[in-house]
Short mmCIF file of C-alpha atoms and ligand atoms in Angstrom, two decimals:
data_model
loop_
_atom_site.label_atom_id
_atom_site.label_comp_id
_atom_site.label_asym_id
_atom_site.label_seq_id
_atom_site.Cartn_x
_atom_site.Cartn_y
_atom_site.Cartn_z
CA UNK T 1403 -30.96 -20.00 -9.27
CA UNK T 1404 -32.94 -16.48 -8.37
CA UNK T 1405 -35.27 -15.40 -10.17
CA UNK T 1406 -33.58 -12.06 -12.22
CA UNK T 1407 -30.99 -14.84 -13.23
CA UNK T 1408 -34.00 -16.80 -14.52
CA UNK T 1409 -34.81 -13.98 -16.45
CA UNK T 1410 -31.48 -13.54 -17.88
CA UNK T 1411 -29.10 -15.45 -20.57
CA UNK T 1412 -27.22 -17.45 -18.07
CA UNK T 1413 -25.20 -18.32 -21.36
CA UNK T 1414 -24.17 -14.27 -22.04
CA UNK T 1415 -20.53 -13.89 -21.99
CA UNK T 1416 -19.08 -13.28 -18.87
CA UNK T 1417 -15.72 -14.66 -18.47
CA UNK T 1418 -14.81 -13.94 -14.66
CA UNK T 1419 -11.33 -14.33 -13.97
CA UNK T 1420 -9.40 -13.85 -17.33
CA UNK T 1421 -9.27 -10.19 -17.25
CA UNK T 1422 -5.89 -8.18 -15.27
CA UNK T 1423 -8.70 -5.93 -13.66
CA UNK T 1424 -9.77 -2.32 -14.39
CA UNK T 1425 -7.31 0.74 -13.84
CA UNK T 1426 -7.15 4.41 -14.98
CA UNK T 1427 -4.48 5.79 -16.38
CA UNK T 1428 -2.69 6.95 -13.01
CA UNK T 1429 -2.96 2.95 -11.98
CA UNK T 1430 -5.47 3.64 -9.38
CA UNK T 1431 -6.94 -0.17 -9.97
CA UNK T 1432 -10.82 -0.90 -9.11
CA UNK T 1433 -11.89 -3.87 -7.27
CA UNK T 1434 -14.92 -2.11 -5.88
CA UNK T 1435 -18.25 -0.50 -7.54
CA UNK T 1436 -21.21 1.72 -5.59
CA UNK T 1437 -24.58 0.89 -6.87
CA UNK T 1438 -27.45 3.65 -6.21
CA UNK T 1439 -30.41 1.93 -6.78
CA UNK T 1440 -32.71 5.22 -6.02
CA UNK T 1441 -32.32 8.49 -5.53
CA UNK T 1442 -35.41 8.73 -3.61
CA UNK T 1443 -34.97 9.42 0.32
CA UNK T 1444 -37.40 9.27 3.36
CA UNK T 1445 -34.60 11.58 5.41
CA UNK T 1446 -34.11 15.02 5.02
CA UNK T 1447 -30.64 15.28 6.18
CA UNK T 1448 -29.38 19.09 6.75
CA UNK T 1449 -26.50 18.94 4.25
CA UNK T 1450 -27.89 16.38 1.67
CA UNK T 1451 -32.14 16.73 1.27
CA UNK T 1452 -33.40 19.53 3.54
CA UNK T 1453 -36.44 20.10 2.13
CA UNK T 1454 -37.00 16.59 1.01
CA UNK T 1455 -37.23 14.28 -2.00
CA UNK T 1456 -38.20 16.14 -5.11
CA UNK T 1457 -38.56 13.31 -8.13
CA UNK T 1458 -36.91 15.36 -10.99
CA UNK T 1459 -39.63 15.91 -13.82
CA UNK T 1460 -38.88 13.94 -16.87
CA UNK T 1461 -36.14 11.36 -14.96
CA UNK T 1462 -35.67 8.54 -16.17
CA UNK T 1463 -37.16 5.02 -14.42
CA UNK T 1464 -34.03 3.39 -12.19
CA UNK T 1465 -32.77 0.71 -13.71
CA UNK T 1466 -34.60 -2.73 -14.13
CA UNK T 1467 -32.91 -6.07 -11.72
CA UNK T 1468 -32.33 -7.15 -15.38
CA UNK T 1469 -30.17 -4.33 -16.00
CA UNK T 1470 -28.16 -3.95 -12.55
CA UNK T 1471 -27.58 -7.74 -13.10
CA UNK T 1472 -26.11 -6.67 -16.89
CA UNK T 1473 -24.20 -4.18 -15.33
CA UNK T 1474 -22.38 -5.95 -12.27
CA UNK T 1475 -21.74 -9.12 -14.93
CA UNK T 1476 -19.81 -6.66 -16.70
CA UNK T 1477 -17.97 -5.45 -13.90
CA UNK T 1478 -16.96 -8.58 -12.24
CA UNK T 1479 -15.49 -9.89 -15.80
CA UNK T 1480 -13.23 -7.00 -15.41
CA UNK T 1481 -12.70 -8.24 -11.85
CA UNK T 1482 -14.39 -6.14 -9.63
CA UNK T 1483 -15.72 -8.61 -6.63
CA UNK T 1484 -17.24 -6.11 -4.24
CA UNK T 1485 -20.85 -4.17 -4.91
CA UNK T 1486 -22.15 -1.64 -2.41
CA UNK T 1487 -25.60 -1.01 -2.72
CA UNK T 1488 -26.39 2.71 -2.19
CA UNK T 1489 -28.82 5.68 -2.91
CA UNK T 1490 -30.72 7.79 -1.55
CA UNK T 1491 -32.18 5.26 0.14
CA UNK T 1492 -31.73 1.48 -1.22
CA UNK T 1493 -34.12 -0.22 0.95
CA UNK T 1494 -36.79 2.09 -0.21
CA UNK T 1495 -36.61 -0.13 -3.51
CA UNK T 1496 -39.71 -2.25 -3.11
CA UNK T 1497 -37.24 -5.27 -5.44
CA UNK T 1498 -34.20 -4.52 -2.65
CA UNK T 1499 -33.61 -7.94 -1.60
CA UNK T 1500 -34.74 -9.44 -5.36
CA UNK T 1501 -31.73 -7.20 -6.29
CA UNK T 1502 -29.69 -8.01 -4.02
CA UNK T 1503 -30.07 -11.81 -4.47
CA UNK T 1504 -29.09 -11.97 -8.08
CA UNK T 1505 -26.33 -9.13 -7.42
CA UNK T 1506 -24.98 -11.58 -4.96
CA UNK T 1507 -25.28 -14.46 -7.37
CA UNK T 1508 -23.42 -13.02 -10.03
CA UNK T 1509 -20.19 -14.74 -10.31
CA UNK T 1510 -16.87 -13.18 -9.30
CA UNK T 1511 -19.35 -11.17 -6.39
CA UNK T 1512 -17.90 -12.14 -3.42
CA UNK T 1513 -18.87 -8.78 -1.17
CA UNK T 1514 -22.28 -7.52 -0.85
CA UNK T 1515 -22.03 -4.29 1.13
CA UNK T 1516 -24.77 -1.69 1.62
CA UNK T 1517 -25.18 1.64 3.05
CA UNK T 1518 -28.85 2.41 4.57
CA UNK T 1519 -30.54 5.53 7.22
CA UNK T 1520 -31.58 2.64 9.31
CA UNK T 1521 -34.82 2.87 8.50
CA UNK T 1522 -36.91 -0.02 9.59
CA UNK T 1523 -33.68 -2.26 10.68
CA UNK T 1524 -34.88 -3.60 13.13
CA UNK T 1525 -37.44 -5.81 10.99
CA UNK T 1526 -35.57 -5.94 7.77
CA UNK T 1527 -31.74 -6.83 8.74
CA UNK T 1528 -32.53 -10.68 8.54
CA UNK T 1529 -33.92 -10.50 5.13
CA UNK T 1530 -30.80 -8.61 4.27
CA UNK T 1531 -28.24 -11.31 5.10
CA UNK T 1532 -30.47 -13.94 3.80
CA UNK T 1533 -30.13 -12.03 0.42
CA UNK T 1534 -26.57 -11.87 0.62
CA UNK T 1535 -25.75 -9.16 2.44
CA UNK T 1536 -22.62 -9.01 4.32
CA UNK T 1537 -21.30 -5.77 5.08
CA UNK T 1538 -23.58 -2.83 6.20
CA UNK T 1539 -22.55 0.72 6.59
CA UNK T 1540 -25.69 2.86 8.92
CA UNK T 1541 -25.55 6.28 9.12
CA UNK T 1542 -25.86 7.92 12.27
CA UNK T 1543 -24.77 11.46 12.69
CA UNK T 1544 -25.87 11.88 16.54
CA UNK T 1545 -26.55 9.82 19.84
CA UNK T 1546 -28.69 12.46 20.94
CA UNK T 1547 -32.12 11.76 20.40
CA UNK T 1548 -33.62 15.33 20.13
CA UNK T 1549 -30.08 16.50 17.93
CA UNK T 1550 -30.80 13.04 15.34
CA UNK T 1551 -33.89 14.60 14.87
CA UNK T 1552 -32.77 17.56 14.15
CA UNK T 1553 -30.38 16.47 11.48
CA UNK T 1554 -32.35 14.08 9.72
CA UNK T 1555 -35.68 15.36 10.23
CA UNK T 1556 -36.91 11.16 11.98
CA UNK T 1557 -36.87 10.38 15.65
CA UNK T 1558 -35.65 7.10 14.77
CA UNK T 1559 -32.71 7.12 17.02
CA UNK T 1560 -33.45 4.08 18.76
CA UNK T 1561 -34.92 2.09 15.62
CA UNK T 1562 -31.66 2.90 14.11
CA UNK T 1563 -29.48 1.76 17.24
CA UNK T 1564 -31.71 -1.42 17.49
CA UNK T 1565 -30.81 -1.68 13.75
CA UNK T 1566 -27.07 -2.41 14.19
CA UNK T 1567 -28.06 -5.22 16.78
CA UNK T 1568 -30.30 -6.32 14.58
CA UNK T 1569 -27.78 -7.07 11.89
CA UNK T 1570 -25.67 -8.75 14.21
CA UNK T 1571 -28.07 -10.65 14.80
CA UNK T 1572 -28.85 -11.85 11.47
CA UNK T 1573 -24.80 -12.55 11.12
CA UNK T 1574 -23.58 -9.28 9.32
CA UNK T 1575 -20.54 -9.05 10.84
CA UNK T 1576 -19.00 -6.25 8.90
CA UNK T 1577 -20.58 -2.98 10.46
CA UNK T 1578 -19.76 0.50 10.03
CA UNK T 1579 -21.50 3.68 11.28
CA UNK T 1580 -21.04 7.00 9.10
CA UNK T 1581 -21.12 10.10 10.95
CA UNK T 1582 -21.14 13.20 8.93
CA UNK T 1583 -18.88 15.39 11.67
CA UNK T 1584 -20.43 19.06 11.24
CA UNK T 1585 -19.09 22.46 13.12
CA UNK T 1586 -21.94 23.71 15.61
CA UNK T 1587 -24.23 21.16 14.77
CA UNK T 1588 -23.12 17.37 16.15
CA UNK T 1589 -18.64 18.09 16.39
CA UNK T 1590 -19.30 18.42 20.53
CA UNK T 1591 -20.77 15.07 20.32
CA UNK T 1592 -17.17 13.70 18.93
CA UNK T 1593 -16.04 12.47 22.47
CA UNK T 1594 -19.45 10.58 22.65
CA UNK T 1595 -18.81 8.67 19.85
CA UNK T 1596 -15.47 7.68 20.42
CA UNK T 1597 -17.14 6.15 23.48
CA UNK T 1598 -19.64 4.39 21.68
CA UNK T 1599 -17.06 2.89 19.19
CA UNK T 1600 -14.37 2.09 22.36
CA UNK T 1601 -17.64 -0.48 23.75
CA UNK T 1602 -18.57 -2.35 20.65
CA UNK T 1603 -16.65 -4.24 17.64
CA UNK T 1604 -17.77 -1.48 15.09
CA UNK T 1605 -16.20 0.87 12.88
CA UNK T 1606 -16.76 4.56 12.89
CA UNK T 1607 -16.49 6.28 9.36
CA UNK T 1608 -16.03 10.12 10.27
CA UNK T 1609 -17.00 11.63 7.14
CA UNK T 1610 -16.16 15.29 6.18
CA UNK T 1611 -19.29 17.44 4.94
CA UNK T 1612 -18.69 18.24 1.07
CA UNK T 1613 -19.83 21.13 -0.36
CA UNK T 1614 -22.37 19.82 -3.09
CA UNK T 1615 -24.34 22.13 -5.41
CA UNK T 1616 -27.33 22.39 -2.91
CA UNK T 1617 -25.89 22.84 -0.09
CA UNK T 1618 -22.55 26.10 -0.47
CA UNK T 1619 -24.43 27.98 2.48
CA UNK T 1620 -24.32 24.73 4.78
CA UNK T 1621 -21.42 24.01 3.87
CA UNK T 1622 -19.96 27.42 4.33
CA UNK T 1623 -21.23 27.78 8.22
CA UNK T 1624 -21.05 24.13 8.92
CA UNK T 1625 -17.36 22.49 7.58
CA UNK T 1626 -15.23 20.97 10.01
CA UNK T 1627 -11.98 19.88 8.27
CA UNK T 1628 -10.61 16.41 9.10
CA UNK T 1629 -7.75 17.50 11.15
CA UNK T 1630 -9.98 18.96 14.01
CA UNK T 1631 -11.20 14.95 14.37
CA UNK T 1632 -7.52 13.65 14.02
CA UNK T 1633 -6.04 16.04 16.24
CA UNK T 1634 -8.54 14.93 18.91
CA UNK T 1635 -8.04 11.39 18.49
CA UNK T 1636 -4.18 11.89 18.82
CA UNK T 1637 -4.97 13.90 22.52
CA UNK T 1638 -7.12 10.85 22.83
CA UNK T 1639 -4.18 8.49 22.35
CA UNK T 1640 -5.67 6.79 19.49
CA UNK T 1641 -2.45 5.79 16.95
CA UNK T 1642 -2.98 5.79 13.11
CA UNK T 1643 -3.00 1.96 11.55
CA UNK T 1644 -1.00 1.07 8.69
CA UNK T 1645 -2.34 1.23 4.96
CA UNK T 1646 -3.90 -2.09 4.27
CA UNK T 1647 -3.06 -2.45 0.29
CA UNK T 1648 -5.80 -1.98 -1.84
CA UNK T 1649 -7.36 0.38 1.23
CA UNK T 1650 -9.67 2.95 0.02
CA UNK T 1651 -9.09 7.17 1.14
CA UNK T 1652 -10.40 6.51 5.09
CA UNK T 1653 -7.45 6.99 7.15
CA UNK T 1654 -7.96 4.50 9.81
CA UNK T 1655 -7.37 5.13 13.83
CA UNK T 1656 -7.35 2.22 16.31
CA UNK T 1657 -6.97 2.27 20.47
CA UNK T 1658 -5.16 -0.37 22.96
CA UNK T 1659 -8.78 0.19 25.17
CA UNK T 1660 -10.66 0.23 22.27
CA UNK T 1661 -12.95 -2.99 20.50
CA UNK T 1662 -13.84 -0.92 17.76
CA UNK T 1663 -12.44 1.20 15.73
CA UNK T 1664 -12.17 4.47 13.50
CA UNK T 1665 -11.78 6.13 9.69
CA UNK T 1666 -11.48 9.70 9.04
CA UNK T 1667 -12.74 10.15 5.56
CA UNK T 1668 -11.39 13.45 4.67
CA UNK T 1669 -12.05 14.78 0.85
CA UNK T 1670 -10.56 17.90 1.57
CA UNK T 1671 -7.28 16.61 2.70
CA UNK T 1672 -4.23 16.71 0.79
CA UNK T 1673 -3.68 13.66 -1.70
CA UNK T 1674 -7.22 11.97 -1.07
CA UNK T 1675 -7.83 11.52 -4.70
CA UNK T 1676 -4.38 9.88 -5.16
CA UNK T 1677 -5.94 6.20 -3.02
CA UNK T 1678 -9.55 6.70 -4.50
CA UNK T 1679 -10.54 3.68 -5.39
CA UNK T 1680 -14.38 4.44 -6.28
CA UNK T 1681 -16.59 3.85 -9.11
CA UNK T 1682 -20.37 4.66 -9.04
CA UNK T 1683 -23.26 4.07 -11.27
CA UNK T 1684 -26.31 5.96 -10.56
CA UNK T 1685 -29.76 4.42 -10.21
CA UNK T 1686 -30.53 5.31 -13.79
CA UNK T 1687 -27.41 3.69 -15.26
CA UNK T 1688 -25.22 6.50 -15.73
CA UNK T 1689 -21.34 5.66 -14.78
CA UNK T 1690 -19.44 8.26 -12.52
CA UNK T 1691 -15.98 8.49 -12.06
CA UNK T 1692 -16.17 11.67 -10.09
CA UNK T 1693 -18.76 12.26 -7.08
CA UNK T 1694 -17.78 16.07 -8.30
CA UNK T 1695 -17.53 15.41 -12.15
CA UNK T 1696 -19.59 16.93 -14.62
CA UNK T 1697 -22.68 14.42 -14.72
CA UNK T 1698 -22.33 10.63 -15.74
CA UNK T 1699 -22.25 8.82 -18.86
CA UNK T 1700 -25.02 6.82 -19.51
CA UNK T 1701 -24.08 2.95 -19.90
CA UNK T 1702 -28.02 1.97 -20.14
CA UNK T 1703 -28.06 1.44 -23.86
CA UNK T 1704 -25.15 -1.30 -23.45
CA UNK T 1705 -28.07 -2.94 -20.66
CA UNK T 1706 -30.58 -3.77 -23.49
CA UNK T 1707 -29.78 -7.14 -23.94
CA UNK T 1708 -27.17 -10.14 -22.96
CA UNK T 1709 -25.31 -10.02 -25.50
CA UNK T 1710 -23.86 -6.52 -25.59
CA UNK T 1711 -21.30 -7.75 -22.73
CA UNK T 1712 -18.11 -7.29 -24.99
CA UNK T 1713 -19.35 -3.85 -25.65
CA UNK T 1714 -20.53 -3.17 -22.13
CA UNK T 1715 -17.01 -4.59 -20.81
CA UNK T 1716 -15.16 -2.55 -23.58
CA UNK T 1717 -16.58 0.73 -22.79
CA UNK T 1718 -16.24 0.91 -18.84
CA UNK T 1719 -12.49 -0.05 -19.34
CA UNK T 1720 -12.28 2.74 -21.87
CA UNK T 1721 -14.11 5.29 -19.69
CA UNK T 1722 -12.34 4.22 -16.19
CA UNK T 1723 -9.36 5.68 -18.08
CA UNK T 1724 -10.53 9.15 -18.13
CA UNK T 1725 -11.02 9.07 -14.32
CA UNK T 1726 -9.47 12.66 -13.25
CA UNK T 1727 -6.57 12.49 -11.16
CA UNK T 1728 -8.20 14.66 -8.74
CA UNK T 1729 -11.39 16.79 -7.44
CA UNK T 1730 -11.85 20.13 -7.63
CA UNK T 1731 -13.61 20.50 -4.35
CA UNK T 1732 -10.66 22.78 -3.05
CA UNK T 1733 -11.30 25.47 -5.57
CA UNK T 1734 -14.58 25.41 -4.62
CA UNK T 1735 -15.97 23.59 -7.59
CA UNK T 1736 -18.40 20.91 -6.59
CA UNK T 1737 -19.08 19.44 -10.69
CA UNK T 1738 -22.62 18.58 -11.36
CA UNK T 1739 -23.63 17.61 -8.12
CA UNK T 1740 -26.89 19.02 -6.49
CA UNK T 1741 -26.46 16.44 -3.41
CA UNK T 1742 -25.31 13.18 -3.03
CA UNK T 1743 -28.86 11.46 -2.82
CA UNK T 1744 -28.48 11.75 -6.59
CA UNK T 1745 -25.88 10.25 -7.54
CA UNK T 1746 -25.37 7.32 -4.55
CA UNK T 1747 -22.84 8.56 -1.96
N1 SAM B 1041 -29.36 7.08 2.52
C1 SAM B 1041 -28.26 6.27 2.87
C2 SAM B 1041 -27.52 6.82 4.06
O1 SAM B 1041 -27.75 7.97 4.42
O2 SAM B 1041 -26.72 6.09 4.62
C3 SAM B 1041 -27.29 6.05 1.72
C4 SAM B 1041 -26.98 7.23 0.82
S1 SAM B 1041 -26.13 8.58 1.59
C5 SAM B 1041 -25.96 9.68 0.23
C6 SAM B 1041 -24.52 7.88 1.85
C7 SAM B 1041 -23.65 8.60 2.84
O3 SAM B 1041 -23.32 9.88 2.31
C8 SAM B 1041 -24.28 8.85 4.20
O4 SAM B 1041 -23.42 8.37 5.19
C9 SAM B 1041 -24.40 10.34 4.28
O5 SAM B 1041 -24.27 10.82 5.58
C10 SAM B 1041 -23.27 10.80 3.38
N2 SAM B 1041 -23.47 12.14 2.83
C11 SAM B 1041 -24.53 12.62 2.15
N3 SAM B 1041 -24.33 13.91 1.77
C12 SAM B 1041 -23.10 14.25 2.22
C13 SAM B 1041 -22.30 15.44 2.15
N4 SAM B 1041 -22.72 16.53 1.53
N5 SAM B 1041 -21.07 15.40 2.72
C14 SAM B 1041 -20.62 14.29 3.33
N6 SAM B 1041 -21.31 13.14 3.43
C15 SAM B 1041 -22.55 13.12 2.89
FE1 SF4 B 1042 -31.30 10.39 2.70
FE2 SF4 B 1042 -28.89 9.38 3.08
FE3 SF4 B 1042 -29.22 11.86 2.01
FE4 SF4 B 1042 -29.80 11.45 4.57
S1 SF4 B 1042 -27.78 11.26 3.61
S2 SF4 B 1042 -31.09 12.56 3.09
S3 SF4 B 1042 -30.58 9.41 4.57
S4 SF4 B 1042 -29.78 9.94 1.08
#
């Protein structure tokens, strides 16, 4: 047993398996929960921290291993069996792989996923998988050493790129690379990447930019809507895959030449909201249905002790209810927002 669980009521409620699974009320169903555990960042991505971390005055700490262990009990009771671990930054947690051992330990977990800059990879991947991780998305929004540094402020290209061999390495086999696709900034580089993704077993996540609270100007010069990707990939002779059930928004884009292979993940798009199949809590416990709602609700007083389960359980399948059908990103409403850093993207 790790040592959170040690710490823990292993005899709280948690009756894995005997719940029908969490839905709203369109039936969007939830097997699937994002995890910030920070919102602290070392990058200073153009569109998400340009000037930096800030810690908010007054914040709240992030939640205790205790708590995060509360909290994914509750949500694998109402069947959810895959955590991502997000932020900010997650490895920048100094407890990362504590948490992630007893996150992977909690019954009805059978995923571990997490979504990382890269930073320090290279040395860190192994201790990773042997804390349970199995699936690892790394962002990289250029190949370009000079243009990486540009965007994210690190010349850490090449620890980054040694990163995903690293984590082969170690045995994660499920690897993804996010590129944020921006107009005038990285979109020439599109035909690069489609390169880099045709050589190795690895899938691309093409992510739109969203307009977040911070960033309108950015946003404004900088927006490249999904299409321009797709319409590329189609000249390309890349073919659209069929909808795996259960598939989250990406719309995914494979190649007869190609090992690896690609997802456009396009907010803006017509009908995105209709597949979402997202939940997040933020590092400081608060639940959010939205990325673009108006703040989250805080579930940390349900965390205080074991035995609040029932009433943990009770209120996230009452609140998943009130998930909106849809964003309001097209009207140019970004909710509560100010980047994603703070909420776990
Ligand atoms: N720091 C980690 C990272 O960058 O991978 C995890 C957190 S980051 C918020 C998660 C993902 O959100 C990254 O792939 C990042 O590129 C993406 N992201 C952040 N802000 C965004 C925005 N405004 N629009 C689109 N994607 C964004
Ligand atoms: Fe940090 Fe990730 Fe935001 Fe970049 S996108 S500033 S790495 S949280």
């Amino acid at each position: 047993m790790d040592r959170v669980a040690d710490r823990i009521d292993a005899k709280a409620p948690h009756p894995v398996g005997q719940s029908t699974g969490l839905s709203d009320a369109l039936g969007r169903r939830f097997e699937y929960l994002r995890l910030s555990l920070t919102d602290m960042c070392n990058f200073r991505c153009t569109y998400c921290l340009p000037d930096g971390y800030r810690k908010a005055k007054g914040a709240p700490s992030n939640l205790s291993p205790e708590e995060i262990v509360r909290l994914v009990r509750a949500f694998a009771t109402l069947g959810l069996w895959k955590i991502r671990l997000t932020g900010g930054e997650p490895t920048l947690r100094k407890e990362f792989n504590e948490i992630a051992g007893a996150v992977s330990n909690v019954p009805g977990i059978r995923r571990l996923a997490m979504t990382t800059n890269g930073y320090r990879l290279p040395e860190r991947a192994q201790s990773f998988y042997d804390a349970g991780i199995r699936a690892i998305n790394i962002s990289i929004d250029s190949l370009d050493a000079a243009k990486f540094k540009q965007i994210t402020g690190h010349a850490r290209l090449e620890e980054v790129l040694d990163g995903i061999e690293a984590a082969r390495a170690a045995g994660i086999e499920n690897i993804k690379i996010n590129t944020v696709l921006m107009r005038d900034l990285n979109h020439m580089e599109i035909d690069d990447f489609l390169e880099f993704v045709a050589a190795r077993d690895i899938s691309l996540r093409v992510i739109e930019v969203m307009r977040t609270n911070d960033n309108p100007g950015f946003f404004k010069s900088h927006h490249l809507p999904g299409e321009n990707v797709t319409d590329r990939l189609e000249q390309l002779g890349w073919t659209r895959l069929p909808r795996v059930s259960g598939a989250g928004p990406a719309v995914e884009y494979g190649h007869a030449d190609a090992k690896g292979r690609i997802g456009i993940i396009a907010p803006y798009s017509k009908d995105f909201c209709a597949s979402c199949n997202r939940l997040r809590v933020s590092a400081t416990g608060k639940f959010h249905l939205c990325l673009f709602g108006d703040g989250g609700i805080d579930l940390r007083p349900l965390l205080v002790s074991d035995h609040q389960q029932d009433e943990l359980v009770a209120r996230i399948t009452a609140l998943t209810m009130t998930k909106a059908p849809s964003h309001l990103l097209q009207q140019g409403n970004s909710g509560a927002t100010p980047h994603l850093a703070s909420i776990g993207g």
